[in-house]
Short mmCIF file of C-alpha atoms in Angstrom, two decimals:
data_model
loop_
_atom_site.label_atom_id
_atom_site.label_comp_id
_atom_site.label_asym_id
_atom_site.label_seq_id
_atom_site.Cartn_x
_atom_site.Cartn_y
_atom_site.Cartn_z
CA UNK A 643 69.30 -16.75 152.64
CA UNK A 644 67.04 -19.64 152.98
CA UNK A 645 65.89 -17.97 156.57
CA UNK A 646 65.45 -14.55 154.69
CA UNK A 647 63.00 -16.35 151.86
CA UNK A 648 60.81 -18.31 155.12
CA UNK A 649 60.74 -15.19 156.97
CA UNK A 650 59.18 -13.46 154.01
CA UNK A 651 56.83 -16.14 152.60
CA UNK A 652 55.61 -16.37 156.02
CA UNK A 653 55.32 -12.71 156.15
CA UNK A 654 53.41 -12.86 152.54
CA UNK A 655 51.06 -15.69 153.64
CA UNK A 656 50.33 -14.00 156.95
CA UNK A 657 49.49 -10.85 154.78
CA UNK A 658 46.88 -12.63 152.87
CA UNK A 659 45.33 -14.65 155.39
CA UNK A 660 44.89 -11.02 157.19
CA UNK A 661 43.86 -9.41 153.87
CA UNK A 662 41.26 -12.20 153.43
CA UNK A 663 39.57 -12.12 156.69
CA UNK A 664 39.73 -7.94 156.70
CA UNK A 665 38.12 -8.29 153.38
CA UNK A 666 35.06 -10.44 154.84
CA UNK A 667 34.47 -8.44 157.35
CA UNK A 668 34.88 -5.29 155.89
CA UNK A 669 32.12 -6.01 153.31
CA UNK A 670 29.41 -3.96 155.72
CA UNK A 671 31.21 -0.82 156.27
CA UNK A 672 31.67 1.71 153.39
CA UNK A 673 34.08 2.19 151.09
CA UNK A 674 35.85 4.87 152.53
CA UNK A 675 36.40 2.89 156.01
CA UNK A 676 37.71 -0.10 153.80
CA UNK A 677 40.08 2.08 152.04
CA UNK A 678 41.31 3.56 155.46
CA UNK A 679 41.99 -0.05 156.70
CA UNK A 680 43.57 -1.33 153.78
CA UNK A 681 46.21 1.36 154.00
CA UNK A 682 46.77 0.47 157.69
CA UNK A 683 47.33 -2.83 156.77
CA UNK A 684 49.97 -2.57 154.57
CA UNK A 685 51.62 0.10 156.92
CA UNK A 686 51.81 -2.69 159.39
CA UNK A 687 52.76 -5.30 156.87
CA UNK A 688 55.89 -3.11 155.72
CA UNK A 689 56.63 -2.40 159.45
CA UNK A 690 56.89 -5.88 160.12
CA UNK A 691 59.20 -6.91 157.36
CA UNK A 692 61.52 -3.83 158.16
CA UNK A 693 61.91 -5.21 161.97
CA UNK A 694 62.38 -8.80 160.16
CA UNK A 695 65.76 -7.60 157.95
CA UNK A 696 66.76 -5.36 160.78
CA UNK A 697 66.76 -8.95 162.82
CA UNK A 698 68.80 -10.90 159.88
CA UNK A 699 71.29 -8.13 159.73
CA UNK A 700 72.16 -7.69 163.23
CA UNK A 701 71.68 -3.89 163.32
CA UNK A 702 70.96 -1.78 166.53
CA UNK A 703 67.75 -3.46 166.91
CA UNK A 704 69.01 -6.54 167.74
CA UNK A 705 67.40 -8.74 170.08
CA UNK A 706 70.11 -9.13 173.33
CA UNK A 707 70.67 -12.97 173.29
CA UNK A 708 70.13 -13.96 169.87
CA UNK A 709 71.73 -16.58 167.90
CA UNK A 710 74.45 -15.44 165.09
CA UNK A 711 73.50 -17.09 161.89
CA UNK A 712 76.54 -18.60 160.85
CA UNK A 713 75.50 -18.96 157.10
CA UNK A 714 78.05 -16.67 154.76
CA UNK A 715 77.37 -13.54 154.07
CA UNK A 716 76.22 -12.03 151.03
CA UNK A 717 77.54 -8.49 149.98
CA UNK A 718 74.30 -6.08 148.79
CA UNK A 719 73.37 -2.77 148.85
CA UNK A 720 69.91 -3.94 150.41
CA UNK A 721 69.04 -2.11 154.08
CA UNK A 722 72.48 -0.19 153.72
CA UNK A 723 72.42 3.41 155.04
CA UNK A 724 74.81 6.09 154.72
CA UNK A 725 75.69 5.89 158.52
CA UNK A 726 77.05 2.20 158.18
CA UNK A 727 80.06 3.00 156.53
CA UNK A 728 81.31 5.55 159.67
CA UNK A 729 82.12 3.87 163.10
CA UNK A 730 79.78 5.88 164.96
CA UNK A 731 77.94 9.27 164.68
CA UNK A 732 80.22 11.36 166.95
CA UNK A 733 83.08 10.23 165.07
CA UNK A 734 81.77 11.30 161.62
CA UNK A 735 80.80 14.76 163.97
CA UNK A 736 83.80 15.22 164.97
CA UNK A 737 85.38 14.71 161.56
CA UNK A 738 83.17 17.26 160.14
CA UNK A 739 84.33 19.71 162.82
CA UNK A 740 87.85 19.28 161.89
CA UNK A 741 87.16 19.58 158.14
CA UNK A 742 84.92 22.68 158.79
CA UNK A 743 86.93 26.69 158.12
CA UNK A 744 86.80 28.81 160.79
CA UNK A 745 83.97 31.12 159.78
CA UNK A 746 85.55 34.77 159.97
CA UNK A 747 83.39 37.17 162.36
CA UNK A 748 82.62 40.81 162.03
CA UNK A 749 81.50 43.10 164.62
CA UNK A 750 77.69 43.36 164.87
CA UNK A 751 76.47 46.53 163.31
CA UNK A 752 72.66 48.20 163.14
CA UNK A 753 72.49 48.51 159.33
CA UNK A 754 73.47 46.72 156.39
CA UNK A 755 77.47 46.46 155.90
CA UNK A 756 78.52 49.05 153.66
CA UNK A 757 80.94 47.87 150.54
CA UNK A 758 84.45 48.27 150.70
CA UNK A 759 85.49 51.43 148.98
CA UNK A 760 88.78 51.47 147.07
CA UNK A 761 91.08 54.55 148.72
CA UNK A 762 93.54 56.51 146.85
CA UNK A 763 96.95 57.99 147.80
CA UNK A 764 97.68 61.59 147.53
CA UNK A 765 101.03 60.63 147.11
CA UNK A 766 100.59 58.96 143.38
CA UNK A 767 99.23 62.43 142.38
CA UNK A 768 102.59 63.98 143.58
CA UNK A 769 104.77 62.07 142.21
CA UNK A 770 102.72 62.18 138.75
CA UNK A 771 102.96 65.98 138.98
CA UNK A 772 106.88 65.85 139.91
CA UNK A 773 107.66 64.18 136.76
CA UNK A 774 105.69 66.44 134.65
CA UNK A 775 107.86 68.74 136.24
CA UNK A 776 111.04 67.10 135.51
CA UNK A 777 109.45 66.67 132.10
CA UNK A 778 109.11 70.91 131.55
CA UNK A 779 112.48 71.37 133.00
CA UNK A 780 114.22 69.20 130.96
CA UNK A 781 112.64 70.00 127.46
CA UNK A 782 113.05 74.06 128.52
CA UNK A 783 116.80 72.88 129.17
CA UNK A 784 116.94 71.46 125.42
CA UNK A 785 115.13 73.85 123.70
CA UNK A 786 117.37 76.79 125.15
CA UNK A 787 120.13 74.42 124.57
CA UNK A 788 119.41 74.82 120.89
CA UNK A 789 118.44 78.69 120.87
CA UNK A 790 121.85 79.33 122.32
CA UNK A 791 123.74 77.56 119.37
CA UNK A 792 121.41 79.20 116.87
CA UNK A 793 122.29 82.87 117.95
CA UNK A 794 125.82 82.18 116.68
CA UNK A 795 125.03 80.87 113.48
CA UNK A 796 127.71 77.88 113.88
CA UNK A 797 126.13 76.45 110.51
CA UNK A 798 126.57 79.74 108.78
CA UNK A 799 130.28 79.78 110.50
CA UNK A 800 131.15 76.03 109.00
CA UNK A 801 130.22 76.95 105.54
CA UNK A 802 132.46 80.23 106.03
CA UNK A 803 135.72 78.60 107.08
CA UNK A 804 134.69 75.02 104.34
CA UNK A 805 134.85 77.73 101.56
CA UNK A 806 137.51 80.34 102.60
CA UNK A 807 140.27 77.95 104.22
CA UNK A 808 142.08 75.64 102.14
CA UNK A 809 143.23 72.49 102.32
CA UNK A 810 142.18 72.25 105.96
CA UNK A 811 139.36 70.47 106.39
CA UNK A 812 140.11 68.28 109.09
CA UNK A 813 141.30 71.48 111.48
CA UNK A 814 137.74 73.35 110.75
CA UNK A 815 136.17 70.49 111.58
CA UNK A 816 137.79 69.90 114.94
CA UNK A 817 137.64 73.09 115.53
CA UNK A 818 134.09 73.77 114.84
CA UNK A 819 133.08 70.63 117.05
CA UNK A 820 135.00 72.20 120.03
CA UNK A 821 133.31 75.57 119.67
CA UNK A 822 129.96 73.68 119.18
CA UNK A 823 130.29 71.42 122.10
CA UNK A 824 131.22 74.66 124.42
CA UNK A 825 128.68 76.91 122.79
CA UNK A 826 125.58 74.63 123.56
CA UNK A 827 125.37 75.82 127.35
CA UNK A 828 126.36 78.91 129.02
CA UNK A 829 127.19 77.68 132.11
CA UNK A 830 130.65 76.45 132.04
CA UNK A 831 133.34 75.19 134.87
CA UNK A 832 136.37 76.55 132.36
CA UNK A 833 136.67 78.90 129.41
CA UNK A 834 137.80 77.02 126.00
CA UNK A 835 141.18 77.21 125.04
CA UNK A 836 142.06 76.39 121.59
CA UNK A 837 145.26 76.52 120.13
CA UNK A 838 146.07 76.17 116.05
CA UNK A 839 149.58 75.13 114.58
CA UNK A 840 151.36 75.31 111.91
CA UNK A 841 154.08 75.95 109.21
CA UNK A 842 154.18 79.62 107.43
CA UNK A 843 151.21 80.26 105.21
CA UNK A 844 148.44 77.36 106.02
CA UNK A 845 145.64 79.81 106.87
CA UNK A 846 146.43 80.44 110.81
CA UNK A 847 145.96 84.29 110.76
CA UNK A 848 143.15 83.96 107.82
CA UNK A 849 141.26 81.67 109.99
CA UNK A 850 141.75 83.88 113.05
CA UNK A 851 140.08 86.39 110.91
CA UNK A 852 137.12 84.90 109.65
CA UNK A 853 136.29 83.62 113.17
CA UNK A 854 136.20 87.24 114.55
CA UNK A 855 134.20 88.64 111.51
CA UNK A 856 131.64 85.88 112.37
CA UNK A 857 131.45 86.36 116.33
CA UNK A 858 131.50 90.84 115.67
CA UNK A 859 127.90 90.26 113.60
CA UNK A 860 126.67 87.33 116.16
CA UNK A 861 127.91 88.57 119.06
CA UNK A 862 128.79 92.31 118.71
CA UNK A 863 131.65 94.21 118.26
CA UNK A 864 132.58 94.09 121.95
CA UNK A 865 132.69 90.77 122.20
CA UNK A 866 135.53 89.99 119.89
CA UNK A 867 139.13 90.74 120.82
CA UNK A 868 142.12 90.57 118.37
CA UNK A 869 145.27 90.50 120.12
CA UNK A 870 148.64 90.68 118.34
CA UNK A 871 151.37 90.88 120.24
CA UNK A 872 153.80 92.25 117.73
CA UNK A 873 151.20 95.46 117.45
CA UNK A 874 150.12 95.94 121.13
CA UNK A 875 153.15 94.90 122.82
CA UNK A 876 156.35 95.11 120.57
CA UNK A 877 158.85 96.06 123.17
CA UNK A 878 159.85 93.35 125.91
CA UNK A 879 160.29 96.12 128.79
CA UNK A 880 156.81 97.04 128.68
CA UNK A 881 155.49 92.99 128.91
CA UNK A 882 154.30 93.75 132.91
CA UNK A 883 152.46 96.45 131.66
CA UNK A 884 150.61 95.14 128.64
CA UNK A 885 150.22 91.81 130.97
CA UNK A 886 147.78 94.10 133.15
CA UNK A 887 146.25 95.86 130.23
CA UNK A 888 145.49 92.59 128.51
CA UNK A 889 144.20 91.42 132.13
CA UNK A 890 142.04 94.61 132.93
CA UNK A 891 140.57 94.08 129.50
CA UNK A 892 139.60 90.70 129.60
CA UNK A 893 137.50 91.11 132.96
CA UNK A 894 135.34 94.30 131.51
CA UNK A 895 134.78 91.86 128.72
CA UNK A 896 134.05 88.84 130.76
CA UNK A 897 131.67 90.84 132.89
CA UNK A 898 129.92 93.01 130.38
CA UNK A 899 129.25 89.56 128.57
CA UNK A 900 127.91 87.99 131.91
CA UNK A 901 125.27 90.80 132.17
CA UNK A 902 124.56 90.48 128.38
CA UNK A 903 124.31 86.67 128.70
CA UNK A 904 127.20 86.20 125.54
CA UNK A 905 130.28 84.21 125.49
CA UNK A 906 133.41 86.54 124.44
CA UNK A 907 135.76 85.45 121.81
CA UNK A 908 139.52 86.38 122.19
CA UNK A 909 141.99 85.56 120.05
CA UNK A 910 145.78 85.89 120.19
CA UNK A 911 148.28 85.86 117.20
CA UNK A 912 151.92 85.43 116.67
CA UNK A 913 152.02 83.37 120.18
CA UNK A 914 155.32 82.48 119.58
CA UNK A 915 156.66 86.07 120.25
CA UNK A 916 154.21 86.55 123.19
CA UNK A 917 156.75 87.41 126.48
CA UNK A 918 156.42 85.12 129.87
CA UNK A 919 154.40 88.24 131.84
CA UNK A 920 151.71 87.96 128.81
CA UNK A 921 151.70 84.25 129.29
CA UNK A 922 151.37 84.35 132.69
CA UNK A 923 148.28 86.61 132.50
CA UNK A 924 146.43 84.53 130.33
CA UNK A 925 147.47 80.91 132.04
CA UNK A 926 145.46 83.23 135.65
CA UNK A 927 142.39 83.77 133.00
CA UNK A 928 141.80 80.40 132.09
CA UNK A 929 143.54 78.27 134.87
CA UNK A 930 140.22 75.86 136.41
CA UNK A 931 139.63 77.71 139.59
CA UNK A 932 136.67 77.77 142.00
CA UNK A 933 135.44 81.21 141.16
CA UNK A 934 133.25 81.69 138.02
CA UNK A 935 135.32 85.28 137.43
CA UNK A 936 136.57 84.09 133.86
CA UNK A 937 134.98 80.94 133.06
CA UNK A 938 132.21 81.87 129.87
CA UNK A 939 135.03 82.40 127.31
CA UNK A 940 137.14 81.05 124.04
CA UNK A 941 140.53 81.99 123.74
CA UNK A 942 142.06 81.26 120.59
CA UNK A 943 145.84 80.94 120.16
CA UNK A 944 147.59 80.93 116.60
CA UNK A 945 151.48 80.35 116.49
CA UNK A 946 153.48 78.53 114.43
CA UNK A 947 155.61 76.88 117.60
CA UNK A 948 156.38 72.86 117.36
CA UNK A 949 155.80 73.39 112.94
CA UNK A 950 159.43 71.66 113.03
CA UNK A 951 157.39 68.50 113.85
CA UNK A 952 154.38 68.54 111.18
CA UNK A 953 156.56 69.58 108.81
CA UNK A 954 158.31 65.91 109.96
CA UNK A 955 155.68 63.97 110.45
CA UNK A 956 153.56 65.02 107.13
CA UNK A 957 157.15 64.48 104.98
CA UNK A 958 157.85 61.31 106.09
CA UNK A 959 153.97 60.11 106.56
CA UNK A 960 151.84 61.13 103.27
CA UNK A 961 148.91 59.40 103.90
CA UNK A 962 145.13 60.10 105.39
CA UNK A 963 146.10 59.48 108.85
CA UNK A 964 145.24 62.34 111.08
CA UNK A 965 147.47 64.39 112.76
CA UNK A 966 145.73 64.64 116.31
CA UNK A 967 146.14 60.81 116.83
CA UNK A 968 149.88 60.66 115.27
CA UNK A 969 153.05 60.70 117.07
CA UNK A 970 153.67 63.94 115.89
CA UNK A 971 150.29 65.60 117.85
CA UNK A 972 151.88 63.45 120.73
CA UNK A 973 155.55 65.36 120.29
CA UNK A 974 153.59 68.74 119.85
CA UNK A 975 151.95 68.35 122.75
CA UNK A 976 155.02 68.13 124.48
CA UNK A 977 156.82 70.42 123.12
CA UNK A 978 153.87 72.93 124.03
CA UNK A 979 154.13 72.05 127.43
CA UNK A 980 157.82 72.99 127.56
CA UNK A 981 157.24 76.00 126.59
CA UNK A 982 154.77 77.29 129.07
CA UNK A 983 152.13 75.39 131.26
CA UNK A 984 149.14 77.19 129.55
CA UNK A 985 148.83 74.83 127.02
CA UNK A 986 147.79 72.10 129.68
CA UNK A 987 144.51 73.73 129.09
CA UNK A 988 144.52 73.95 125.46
CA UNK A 989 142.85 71.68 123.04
CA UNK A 990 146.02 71.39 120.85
CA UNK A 991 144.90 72.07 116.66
CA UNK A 992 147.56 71.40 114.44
CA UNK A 993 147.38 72.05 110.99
CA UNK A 994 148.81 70.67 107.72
CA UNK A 995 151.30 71.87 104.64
CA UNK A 996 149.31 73.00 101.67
CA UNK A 997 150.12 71.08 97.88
CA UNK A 998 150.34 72.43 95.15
CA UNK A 999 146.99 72.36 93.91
CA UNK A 1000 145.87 74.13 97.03
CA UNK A 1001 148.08 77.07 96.45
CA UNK A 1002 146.54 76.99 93.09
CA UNK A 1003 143.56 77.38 94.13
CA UNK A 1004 144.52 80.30 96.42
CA UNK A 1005 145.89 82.06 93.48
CA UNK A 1006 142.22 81.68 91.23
CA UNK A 1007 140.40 82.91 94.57
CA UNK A 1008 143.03 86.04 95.11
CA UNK A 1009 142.70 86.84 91.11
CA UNK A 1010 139.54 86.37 91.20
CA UNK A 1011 138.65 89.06 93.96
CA UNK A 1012 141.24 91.35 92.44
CA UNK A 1013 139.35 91.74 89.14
CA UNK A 1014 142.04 89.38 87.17
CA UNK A 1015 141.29 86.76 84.55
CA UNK A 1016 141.61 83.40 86.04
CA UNK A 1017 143.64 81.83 83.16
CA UNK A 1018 144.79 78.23 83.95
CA UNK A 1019 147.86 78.56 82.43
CA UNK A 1020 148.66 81.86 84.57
CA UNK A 1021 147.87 81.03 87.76
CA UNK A 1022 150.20 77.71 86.94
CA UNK A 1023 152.98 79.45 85.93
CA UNK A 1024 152.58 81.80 89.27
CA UNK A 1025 151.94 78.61 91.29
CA UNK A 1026 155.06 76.98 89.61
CA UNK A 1027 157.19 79.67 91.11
CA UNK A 1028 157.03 79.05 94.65
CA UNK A 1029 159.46 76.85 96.71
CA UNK A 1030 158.27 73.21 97.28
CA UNK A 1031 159.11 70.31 99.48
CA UNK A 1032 160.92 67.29 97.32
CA UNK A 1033 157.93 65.79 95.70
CA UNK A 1034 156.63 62.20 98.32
CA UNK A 1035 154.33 59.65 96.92
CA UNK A 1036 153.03 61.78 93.97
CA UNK A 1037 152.54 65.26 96.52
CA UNK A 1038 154.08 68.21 96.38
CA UNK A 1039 154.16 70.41 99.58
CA UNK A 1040 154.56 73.86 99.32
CA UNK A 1041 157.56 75.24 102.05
CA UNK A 1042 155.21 78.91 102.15
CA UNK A 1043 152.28 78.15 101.18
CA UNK A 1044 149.78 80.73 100.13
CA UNK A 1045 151.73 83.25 101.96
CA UNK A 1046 153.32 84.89 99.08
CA UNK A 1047 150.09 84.24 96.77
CA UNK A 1048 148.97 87.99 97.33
CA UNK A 1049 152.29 89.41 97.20
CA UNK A 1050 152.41 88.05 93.56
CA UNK A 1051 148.99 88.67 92.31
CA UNK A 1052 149.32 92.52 93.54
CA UNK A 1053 152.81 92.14 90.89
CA UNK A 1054 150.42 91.45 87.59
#
């Protein structure tokens, strides 16, 4: 440091000695001259003390052969330049090269590159317009779904059978959830077999009714079939030949109500005195097969066959529980099978023993339509002389039930 403050006051004392005699001798020229040598001067002053620091801190311009000082060094930021901090210049060039992305090259063109343009599939279109597709057929589907239950009036049918049947609600209702399930398509792999049990006089043959009074103003008169076998076939020798009546019949039906687009309702009566050939004929109608011959139908079987075991089962069980889930559906079922294999593809129905107040009420309705009075005390004392069950947890089951109810009205 002491070197560094000599070098400089020597530097600044030279300076002024030079400034001194340049100013005596400058005092004949002009003022512009003087002011061009003054600024030459100090341009040669600064030069000097730039070559003296560059000397004191042994940079590149470094005499060869000069002494090192020895005195300790100082840390500033004096005569520092950005290169002294790098080892040399191709090292900091070749870090720069390392550091530096590859630039990504494009072929050389005439004109000005164009902007990317954003391209569209075809394909998104087509698939847009094959769900919109999918879309119509499926809403078509629904809607004729729902025209197809509406021509036969199954809500006008419910509140039919609710007010005319007694005491069996919980048959209608399966019933009319078979029929309504079935009726909402046309196209079917099977016709719908339904068959209704039950003692004497629980509304099998009144129900049977009703249902083909309903379908003949829906449908059309040939589209409803009433088969009873004591009527059309009475004699057992002539079962072959009714079997192929009853099976030339059904196919005009089936195939006049394919061209009309109309399900055909047939219903059969009195099963229980129906021969095997009969049987037979109707297990080849509504058997699954391949073909599509026989498959847009309801058949509708009322017989009285396994009553041994609701008559059992509602006896010894008066409560709510239901008599498809019991043991006594389970039994039935059985039983049906043993008799002939056509009720594997029945939807087994069975219904339950009137009480007394329900063959009460079948004697005000029967009155009623006969022009009669319907005096409580009356239709009591007709109700009161039926047979009945032995009375079970307060009910009172009637062993005829409204069978005889018209028999005794027509007696007044």
């Amino acid at each position: 440091m002491e070197g560094e403050m000599d070098g400089e006051t020597q530097s600044e004392e030279e300076l002024e000695k030079e400034q001194t005699d340049s100013q005596t001798s400058s005092l004949s020229f002009s003022s512009t001259l003087y002011a061009v040598i003054r600024i030459k001067q100090k341009y040669q002053a600064l030069k000097k003390r730039r070559q003296g620091l560059g000397l004191v801190l042994g940079g590149p311009g470094t005499l060869a052969g000069a002494p090192v000082q020895s005195s300790p060094k100082i840390f500033t930021f004096d005569g520092l330049s950005p290169s002294s901090h790098t080892s040399s210049p191709s090292a900091l060039h070749r870090k720069r090269k390392r550091g530096r992305k590859k630039r990504v090259l494009y072929p050389e063109r005439s004109g000005p590159r164009a902007p990317r343009r954003q391209e569209y599939s075809l394909a998104k279109y087509s698939l847009y317009l094959l769900l919109a597709i999918v879309f119509m057929q499926v809403y078509n589907a629904i809607e004729n779904l729902d025209d197809h239950v509406i021509k036969y009036d199954l809500e006008g049918l419910e509140k039919t059978l609710l007010r005319e049947v007694v005491g069996q609600r919980e048959a209608v209702d399966g019933l009319l959830s078979h029929m309504r399930d079935y009726l909402s398509t046309y196209a079917h792999r099977k016709p719908l077999l339904v068959s209704l049990h039950g003692p004497t006089g629980v509304g099998k043959s009144y129900l049977g009714r009703l249902l083909a009074r309903h379908f003949r103003s829906v449908a059309g008169e040939a589209m409803v079939l009433q088969y009873y076998v004591l009527h059309h076939c009475p004699q057992k020798a002539d079962a072959p030949h009714c079997a192929h009546n009853l099976s030339t019949v059904i196919t005009e039906m089936v195939t006049q109500a394919e061209e009309e687009e109309k399900i055909p309702l047939f219903i059969f009566d009195e099963v229980e005195h129906m021969h095997g050939e009969i049987l037979d004929a109707l297990w080849g109608a509504v058997a699954s097969r391949d073909s599509n011959e026989y498959q847009n139908a309801i058949y509708l079987l009322l017989s009285n066959l396994g009553h041994e075991h609701i008559v059992k089962f509602m006896l010894h069980n008066s409560s709510s529980v239901s008599m498809a889930a019991s043991p006594s559906g389970a039994l039935l079922s059985d039983s049906l099978l043993k008799h002939h294999l056509l009720w594997r593809e029945a939807q087994v129905i069975p219904l339950s023993l009137l009480e007394k107040a329900h063959v009460m009420e079948c004697f005000l309705v029967e009155m009623t339509q006969e022009g009669f009075y319907p005096d409580r005390t009356n239709v009591e004392r007709l109700a009161g002389e039926l047979e009945y069950y032995p009375e079970i947890a307060g009910r009172l089951y009637s062993q005829t039930g409204c069978k005889q109810v018209v028999a005794k009205v027509n007696l007044l």
